[in-house]
mmCIF file with all atom_site columns, C-alpha atoms in Angstrom:
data_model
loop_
_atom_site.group_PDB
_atom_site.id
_atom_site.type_symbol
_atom_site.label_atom_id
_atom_site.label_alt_id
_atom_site.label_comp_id
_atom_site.label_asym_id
_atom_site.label_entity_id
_atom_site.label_seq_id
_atom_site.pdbx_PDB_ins_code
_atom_site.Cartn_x
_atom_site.Cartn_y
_atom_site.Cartn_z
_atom_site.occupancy
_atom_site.B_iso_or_equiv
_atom_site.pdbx_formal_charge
_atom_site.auth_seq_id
_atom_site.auth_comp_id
_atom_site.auth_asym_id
_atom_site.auth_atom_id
_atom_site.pdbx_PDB_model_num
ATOM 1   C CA . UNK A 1 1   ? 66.446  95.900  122.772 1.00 0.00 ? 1   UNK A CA 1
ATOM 2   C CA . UNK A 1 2   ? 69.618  97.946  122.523 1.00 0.00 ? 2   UNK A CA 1
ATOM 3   C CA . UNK A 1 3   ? 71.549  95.725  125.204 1.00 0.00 ? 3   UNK A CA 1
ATOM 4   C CA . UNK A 1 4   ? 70.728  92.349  122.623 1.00 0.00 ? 4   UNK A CA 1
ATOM 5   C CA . UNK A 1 5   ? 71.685  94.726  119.560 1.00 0.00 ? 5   UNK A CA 1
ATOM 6   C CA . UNK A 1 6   ? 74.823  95.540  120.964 1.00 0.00 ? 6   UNK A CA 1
ATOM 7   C CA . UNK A 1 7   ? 75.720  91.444  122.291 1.00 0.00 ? 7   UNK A CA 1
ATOM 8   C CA . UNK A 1 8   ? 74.615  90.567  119.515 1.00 0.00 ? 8   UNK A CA 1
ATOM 9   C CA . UNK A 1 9   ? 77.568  93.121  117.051 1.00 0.00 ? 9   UNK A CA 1
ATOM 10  C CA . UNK A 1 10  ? 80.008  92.315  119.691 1.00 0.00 ? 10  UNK A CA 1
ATOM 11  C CA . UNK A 1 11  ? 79.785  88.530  119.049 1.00 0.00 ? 11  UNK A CA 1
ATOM 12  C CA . UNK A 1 12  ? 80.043  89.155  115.265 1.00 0.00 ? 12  UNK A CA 1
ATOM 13  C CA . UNK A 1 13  ? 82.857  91.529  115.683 1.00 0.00 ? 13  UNK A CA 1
ATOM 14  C CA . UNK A 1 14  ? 84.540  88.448  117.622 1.00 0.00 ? 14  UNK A CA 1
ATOM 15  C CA . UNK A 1 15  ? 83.800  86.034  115.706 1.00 0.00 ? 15  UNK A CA 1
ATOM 16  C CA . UNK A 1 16  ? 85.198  87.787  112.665 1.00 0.00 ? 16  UNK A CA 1
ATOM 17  C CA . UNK A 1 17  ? 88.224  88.391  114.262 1.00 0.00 ? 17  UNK A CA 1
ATOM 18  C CA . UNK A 1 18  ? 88.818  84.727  114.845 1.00 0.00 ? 18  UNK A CA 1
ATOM 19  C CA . UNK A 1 19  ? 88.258  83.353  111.782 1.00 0.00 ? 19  UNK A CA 1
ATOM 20  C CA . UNK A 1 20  ? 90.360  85.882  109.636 1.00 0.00 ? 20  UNK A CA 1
ATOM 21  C CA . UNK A 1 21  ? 93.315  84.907  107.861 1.00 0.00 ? 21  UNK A CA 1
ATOM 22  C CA . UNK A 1 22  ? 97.009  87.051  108.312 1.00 0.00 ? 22  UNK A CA 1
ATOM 23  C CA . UNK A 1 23  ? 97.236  89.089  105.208 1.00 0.00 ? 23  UNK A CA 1
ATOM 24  C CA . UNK A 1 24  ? 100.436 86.602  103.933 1.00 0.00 ? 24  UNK A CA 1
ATOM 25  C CA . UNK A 1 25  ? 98.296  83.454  104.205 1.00 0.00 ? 25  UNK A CA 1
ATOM 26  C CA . UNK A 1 26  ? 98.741  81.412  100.726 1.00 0.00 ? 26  UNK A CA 1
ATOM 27  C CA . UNK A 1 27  ? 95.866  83.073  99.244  1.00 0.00 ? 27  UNK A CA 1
ATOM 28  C CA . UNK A 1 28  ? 97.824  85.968  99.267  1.00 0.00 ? 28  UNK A CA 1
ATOM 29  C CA . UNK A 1 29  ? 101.334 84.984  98.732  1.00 0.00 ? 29  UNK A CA 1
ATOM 30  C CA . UNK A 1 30  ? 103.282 82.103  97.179  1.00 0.00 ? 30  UNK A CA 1
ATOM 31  C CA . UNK A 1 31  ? 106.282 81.936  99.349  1.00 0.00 ? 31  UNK A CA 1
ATOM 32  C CA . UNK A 1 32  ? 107.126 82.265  103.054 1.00 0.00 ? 32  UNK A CA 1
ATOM 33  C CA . UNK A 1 33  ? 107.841 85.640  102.295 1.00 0.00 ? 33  UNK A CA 1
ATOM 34  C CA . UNK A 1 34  ? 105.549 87.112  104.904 1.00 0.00 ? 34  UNK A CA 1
ATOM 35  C CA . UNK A 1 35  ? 106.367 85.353  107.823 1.00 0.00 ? 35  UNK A CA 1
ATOM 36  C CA . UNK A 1 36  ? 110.434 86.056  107.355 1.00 0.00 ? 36  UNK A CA 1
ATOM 37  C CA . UNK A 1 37  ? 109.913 89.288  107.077 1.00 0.00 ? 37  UNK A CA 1
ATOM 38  C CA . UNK A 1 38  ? 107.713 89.340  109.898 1.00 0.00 ? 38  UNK A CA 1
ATOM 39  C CA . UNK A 1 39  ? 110.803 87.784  111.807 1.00 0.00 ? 39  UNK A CA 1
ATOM 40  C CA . UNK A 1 40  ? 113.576 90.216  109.899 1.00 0.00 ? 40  UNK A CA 1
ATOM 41  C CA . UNK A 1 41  ? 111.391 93.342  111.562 1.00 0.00 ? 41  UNK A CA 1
ATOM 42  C CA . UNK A 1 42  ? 110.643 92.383  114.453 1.00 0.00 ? 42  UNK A CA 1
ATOM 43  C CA . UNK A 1 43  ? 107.240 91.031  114.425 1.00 0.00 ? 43  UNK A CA 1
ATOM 44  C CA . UNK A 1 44  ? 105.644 88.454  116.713 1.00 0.00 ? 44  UNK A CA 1
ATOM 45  C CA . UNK A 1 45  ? 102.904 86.549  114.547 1.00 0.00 ? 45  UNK A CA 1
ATOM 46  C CA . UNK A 1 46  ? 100.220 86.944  116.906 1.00 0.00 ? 46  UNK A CA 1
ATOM 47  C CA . UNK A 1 47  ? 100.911 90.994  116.644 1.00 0.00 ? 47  UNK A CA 1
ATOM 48  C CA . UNK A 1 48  ? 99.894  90.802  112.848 1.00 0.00 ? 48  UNK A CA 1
ATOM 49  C CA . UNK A 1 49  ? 97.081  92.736  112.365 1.00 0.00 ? 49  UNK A CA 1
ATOM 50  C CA . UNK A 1 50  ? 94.178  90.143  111.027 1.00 0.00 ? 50  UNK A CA 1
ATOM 51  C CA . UNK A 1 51  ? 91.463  92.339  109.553 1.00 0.00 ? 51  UNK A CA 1
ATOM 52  C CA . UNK A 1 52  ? 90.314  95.584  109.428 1.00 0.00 ? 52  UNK A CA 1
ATOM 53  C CA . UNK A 1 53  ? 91.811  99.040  111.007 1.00 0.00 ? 53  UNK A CA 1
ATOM 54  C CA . UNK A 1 54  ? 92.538  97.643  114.367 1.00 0.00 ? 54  UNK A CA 1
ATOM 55  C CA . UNK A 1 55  ? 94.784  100.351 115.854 1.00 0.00 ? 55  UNK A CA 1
ATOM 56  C CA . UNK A 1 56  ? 95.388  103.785 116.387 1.00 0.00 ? 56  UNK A CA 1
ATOM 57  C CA . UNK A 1 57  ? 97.429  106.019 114.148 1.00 0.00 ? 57  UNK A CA 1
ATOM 58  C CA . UNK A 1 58  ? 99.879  107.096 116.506 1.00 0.00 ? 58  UNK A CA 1
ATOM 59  C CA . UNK A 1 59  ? 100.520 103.285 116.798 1.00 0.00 ? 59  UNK A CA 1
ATOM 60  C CA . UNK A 1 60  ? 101.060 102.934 113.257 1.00 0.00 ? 60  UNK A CA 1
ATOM 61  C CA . UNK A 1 61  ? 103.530 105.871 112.714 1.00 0.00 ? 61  UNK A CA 1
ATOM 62  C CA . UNK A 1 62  ? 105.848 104.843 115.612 1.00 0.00 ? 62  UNK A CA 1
ATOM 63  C CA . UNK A 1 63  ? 105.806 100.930 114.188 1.00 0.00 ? 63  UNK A CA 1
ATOM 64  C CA . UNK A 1 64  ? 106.391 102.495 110.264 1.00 0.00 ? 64  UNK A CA 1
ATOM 65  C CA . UNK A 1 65  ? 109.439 104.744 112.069 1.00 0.00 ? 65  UNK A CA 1
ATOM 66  C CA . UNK A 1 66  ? 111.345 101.989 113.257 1.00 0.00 ? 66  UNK A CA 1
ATOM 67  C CA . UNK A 1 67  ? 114.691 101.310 111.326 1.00 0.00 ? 67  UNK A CA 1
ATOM 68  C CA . UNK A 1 68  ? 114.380 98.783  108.813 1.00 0.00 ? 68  UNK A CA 1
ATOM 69  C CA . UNK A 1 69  ? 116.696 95.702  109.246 1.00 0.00 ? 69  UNK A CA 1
ATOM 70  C CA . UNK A 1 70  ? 120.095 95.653  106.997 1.00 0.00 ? 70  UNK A CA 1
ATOM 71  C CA . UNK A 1 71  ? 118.745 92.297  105.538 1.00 0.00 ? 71  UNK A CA 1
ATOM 72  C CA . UNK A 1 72  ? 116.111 94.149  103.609 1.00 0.00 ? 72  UNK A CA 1
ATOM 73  C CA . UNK A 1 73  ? 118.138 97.091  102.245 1.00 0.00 ? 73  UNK A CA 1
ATOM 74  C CA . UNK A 1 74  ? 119.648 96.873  98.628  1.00 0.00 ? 74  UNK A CA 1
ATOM 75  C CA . UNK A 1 75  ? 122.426 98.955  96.554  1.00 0.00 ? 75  UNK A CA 1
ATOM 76  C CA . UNK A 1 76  ? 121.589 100.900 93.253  1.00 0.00 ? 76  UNK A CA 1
ATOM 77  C CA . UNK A 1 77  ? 125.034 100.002 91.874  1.00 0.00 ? 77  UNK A CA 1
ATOM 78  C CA . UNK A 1 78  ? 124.676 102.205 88.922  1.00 0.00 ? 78  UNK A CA 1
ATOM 79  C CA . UNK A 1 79  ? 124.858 105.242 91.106  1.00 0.00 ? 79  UNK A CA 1
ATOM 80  C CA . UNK A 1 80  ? 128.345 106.927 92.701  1.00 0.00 ? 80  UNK A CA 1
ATOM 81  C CA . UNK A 1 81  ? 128.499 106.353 95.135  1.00 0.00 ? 81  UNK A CA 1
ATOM 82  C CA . UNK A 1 82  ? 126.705 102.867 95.802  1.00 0.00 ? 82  UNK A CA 1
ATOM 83  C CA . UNK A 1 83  ? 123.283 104.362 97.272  1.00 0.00 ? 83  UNK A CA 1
ATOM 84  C CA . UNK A 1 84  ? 121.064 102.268 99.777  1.00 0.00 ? 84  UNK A CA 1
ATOM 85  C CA . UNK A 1 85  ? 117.035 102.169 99.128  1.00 0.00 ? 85  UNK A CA 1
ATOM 86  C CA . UNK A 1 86  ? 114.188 99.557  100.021 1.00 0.00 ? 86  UNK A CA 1
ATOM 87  C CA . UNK A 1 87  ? 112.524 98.296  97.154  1.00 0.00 ? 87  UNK A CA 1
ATOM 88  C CA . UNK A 1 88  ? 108.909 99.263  96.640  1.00 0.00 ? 88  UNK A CA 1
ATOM 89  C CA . UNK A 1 89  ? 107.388 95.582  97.204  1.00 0.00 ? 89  UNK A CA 1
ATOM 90  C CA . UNK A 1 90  ? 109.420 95.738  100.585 1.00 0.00 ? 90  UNK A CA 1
ATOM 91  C CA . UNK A 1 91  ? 107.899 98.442  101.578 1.00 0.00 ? 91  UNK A CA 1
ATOM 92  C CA . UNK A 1 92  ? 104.441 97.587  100.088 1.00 0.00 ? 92  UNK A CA 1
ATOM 93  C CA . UNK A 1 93  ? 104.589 94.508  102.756 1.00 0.00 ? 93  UNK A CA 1
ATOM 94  C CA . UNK A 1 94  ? 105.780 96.656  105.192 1.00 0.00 ? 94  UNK A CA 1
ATOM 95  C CA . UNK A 1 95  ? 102.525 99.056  104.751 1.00 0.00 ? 95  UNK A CA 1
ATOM 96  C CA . UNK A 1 96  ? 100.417 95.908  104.763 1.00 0.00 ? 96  UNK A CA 1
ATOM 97  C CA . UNK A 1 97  ? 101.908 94.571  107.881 1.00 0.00 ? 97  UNK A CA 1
ATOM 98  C CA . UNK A 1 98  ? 101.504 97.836  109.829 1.00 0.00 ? 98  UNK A CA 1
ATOM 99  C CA . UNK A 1 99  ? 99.003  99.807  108.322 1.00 0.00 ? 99  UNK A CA 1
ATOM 100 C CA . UNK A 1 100 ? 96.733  97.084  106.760 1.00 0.00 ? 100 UNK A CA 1
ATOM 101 C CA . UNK A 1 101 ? 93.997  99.706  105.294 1.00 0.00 ? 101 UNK A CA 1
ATOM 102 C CA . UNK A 1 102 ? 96.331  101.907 103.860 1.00 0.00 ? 102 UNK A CA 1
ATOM 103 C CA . UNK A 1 103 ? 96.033  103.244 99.903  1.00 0.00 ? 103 UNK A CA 1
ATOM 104 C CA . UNK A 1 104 ? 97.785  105.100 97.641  1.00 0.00 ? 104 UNK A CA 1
ATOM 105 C CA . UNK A 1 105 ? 97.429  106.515 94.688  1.00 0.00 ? 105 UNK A CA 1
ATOM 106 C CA . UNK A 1 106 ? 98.834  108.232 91.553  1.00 0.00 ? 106 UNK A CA 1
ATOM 107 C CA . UNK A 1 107 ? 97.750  112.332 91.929  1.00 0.00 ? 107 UNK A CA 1
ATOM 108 C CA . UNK A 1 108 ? 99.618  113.346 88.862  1.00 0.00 ? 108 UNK A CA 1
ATOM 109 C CA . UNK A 1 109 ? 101.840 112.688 86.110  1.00 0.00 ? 109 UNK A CA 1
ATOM 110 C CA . UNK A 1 110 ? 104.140 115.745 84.520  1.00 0.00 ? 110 UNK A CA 1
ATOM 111 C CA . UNK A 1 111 ? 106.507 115.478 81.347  1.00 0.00 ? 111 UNK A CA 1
ATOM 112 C CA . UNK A 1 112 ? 108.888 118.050 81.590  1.00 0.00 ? 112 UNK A CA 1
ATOM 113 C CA . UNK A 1 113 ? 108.714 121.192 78.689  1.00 0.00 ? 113 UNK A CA 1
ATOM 114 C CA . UNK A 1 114 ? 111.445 119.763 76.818  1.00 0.00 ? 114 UNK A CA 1
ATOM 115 C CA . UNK A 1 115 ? 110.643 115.981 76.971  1.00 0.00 ? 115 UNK A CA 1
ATOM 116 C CA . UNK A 1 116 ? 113.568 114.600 78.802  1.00 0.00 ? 116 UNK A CA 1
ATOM 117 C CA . UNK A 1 117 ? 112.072 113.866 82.188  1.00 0.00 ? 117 UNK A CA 1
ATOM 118 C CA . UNK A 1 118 ? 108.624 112.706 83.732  1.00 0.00 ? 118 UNK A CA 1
ATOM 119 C CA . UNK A 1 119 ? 107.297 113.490 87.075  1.00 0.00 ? 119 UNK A CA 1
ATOM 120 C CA . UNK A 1 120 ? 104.674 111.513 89.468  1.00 0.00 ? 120 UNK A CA 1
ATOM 121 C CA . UNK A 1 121 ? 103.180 112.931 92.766  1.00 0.00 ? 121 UNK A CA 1
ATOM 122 C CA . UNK A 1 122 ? 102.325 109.891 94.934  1.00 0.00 ? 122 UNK A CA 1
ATOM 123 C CA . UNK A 1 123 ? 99.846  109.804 97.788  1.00 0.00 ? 123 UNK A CA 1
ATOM 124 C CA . UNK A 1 124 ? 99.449  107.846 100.851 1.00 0.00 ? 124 UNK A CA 1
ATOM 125 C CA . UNK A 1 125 ? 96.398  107.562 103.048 1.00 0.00 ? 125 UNK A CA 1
ATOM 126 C CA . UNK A 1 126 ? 96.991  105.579 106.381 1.00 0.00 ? 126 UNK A CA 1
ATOM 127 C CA . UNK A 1 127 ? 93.457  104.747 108.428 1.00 0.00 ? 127 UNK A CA 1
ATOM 128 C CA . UNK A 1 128 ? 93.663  104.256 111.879 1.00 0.00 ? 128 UNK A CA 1
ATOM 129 C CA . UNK A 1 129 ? 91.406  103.721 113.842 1.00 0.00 ? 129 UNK A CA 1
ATOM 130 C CA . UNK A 1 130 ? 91.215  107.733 115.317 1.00 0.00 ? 130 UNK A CA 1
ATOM 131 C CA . UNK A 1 131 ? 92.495  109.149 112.209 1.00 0.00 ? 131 UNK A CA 1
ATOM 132 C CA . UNK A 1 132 ? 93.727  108.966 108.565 1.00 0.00 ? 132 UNK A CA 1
ATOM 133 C CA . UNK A 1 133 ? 96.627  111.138 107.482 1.00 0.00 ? 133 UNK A CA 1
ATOM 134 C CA . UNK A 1 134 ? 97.926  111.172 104.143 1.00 0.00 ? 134 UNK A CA 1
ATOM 135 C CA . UNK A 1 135 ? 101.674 112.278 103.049 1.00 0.00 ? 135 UNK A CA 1
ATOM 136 C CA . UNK A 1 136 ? 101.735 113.171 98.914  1.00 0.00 ? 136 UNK A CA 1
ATOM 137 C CA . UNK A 1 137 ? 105.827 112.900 97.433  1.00 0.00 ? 137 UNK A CA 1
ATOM 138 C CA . UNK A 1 138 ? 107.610 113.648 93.586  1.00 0.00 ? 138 UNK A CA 1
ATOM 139 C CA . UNK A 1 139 ? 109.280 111.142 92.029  1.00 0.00 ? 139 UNK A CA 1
ATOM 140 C CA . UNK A 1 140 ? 111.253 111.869 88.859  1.00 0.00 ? 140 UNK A CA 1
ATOM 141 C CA . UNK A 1 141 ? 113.243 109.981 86.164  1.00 0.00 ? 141 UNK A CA 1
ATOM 142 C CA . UNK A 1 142 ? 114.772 110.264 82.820  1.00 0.00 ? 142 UNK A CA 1
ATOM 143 C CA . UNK A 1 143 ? 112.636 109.273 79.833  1.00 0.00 ? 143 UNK A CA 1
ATOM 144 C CA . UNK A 1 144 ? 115.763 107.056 78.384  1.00 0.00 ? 144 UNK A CA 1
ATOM 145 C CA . UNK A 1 145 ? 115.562 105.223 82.051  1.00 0.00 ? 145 UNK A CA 1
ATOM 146 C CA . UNK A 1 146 ? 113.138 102.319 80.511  1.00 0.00 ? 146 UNK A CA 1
ATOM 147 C CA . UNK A 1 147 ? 109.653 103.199 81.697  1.00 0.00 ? 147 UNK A CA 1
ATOM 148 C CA . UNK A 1 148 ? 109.968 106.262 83.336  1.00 0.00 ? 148 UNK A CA 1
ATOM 149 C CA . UNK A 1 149 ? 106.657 106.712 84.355  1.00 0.00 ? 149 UNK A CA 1
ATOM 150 C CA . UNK A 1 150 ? 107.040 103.762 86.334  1.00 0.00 ? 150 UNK A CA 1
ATOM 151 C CA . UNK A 1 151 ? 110.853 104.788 87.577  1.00 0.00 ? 151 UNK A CA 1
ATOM 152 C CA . UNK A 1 152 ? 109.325 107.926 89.037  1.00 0.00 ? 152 UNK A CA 1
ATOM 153 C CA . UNK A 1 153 ? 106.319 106.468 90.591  1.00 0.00 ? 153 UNK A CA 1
ATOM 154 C CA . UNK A 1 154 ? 108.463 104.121 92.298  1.00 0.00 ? 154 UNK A CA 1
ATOM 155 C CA . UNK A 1 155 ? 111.042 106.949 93.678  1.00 0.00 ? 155 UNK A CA 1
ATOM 156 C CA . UNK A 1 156 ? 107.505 108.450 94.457  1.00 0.00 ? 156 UNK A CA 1
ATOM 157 C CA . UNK A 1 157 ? 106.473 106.092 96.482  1.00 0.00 ? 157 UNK A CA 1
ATOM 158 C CA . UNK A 1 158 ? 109.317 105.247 98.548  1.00 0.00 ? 158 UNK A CA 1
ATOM 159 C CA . UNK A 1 159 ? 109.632 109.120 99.411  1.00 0.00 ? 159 UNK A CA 1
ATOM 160 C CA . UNK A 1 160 ? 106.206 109.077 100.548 1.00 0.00 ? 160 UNK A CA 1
ATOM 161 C CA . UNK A 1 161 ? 106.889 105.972 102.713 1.00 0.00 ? 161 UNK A CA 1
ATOM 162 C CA . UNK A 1 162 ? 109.791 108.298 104.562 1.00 0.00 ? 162 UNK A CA 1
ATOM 163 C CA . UNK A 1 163 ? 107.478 111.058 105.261 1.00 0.00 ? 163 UNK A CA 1
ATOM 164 C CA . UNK A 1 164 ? 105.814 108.521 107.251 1.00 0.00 ? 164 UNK A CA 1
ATOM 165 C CA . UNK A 1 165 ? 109.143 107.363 108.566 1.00 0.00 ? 165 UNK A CA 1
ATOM 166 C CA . UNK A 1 166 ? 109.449 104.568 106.815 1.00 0.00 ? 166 UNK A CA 1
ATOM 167 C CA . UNK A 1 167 ? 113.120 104.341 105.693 1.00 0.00 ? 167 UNK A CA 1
ATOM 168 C CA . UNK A 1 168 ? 113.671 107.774 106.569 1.00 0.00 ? 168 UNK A CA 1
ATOM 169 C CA . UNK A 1 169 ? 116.687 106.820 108.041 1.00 0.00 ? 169 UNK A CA 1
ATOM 170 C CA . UNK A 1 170 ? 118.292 106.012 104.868 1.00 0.00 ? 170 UNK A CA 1
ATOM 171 C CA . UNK A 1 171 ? 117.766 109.575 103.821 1.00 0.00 ? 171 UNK A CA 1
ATOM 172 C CA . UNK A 1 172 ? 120.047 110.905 106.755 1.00 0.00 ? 172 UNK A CA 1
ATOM 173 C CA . UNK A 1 173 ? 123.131 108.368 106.863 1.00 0.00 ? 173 UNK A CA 1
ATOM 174 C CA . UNK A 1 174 ? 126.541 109.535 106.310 1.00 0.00 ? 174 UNK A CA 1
ATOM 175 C CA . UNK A 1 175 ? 128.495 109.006 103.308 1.00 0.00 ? 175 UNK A CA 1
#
């Protein structure tokens, strides 16, 4: 009884994994977007992760600590100098395309004593499928920067996304 149990899950579990759609299929996306940047890192389609946590977390880290390509690195011009950063729907993709069960997730929001700045802690969970390890990061902006609740969750974010390697290497170029 436990030998047909067990065929029978593993045919499931196949089947699934044959009819599931890559994450940038156009239910998901309404541009090409996906695929180039699938070619701009690196990636071979048929390594795109289909569904689920399908592998371990040591994979994960060294494929998120790979330098990202020039192509998808931008310059805050308002800042002397120039500096270089990925923005946060790059490296949303990136997360998807690597780490396809990751979340994140605001843990708090701080207005300074005297009003002028706001800070967000941002977390990030990454499942594999041995492990999950999370990575929390501070953000901060200016209150007269727009929204800067949003400002800082974004710097948030992308410094969480280094302490998983992700971009780190913009953090350690020479001027």
């Amino acid at each position: 009884m436990a030998a047909t149990a067990r065929s029978w899950l593993g045919f499931q579990l196949a089947r699934r994994r044959l009819s599931a759609k890559p994450y940038y299929s156009a239910r998901y996306s309404t541009s090409s977007y996906g695929p180039k940047l699938h070619r701009e890192i690196g990636v071979e389609d048929e390594e795109v992760p289909s569904s689920g946590i399908s592998r371990p977390l040591s994979h994960i880290l060294k494929d998120l600590s790979k330098k990202v390509p020039q192509s998808l690195i931008r310059l805050h011009a308002e800042s002397s100098p120039p500096a270089k950063y990925i923005p946060w729907h790059t490296l949303n993709r990136i997360l998807n395309l690597h780490a396809p069960e990751w979340s994140g997730e605001v843990r708090s929001i701080t207005y300074s004593t005297d009003g002028k700045s706001v800070s967000v802690v941002y977390r990030i969970t990454l499942y594999g499928t041995d492990a999950e390890i999370f990575r929390e990061a501070t953000g901060t902006a200016y209150v007269d920067e727009g929204d800067p609740v949003q400002e800082a969750e974004t710097k948030a974010f992308g410094r969480a996304c280094a302490r998983f390697g992700l971009g780190l290497h913009l953090f350690h170029q020479d001027s």
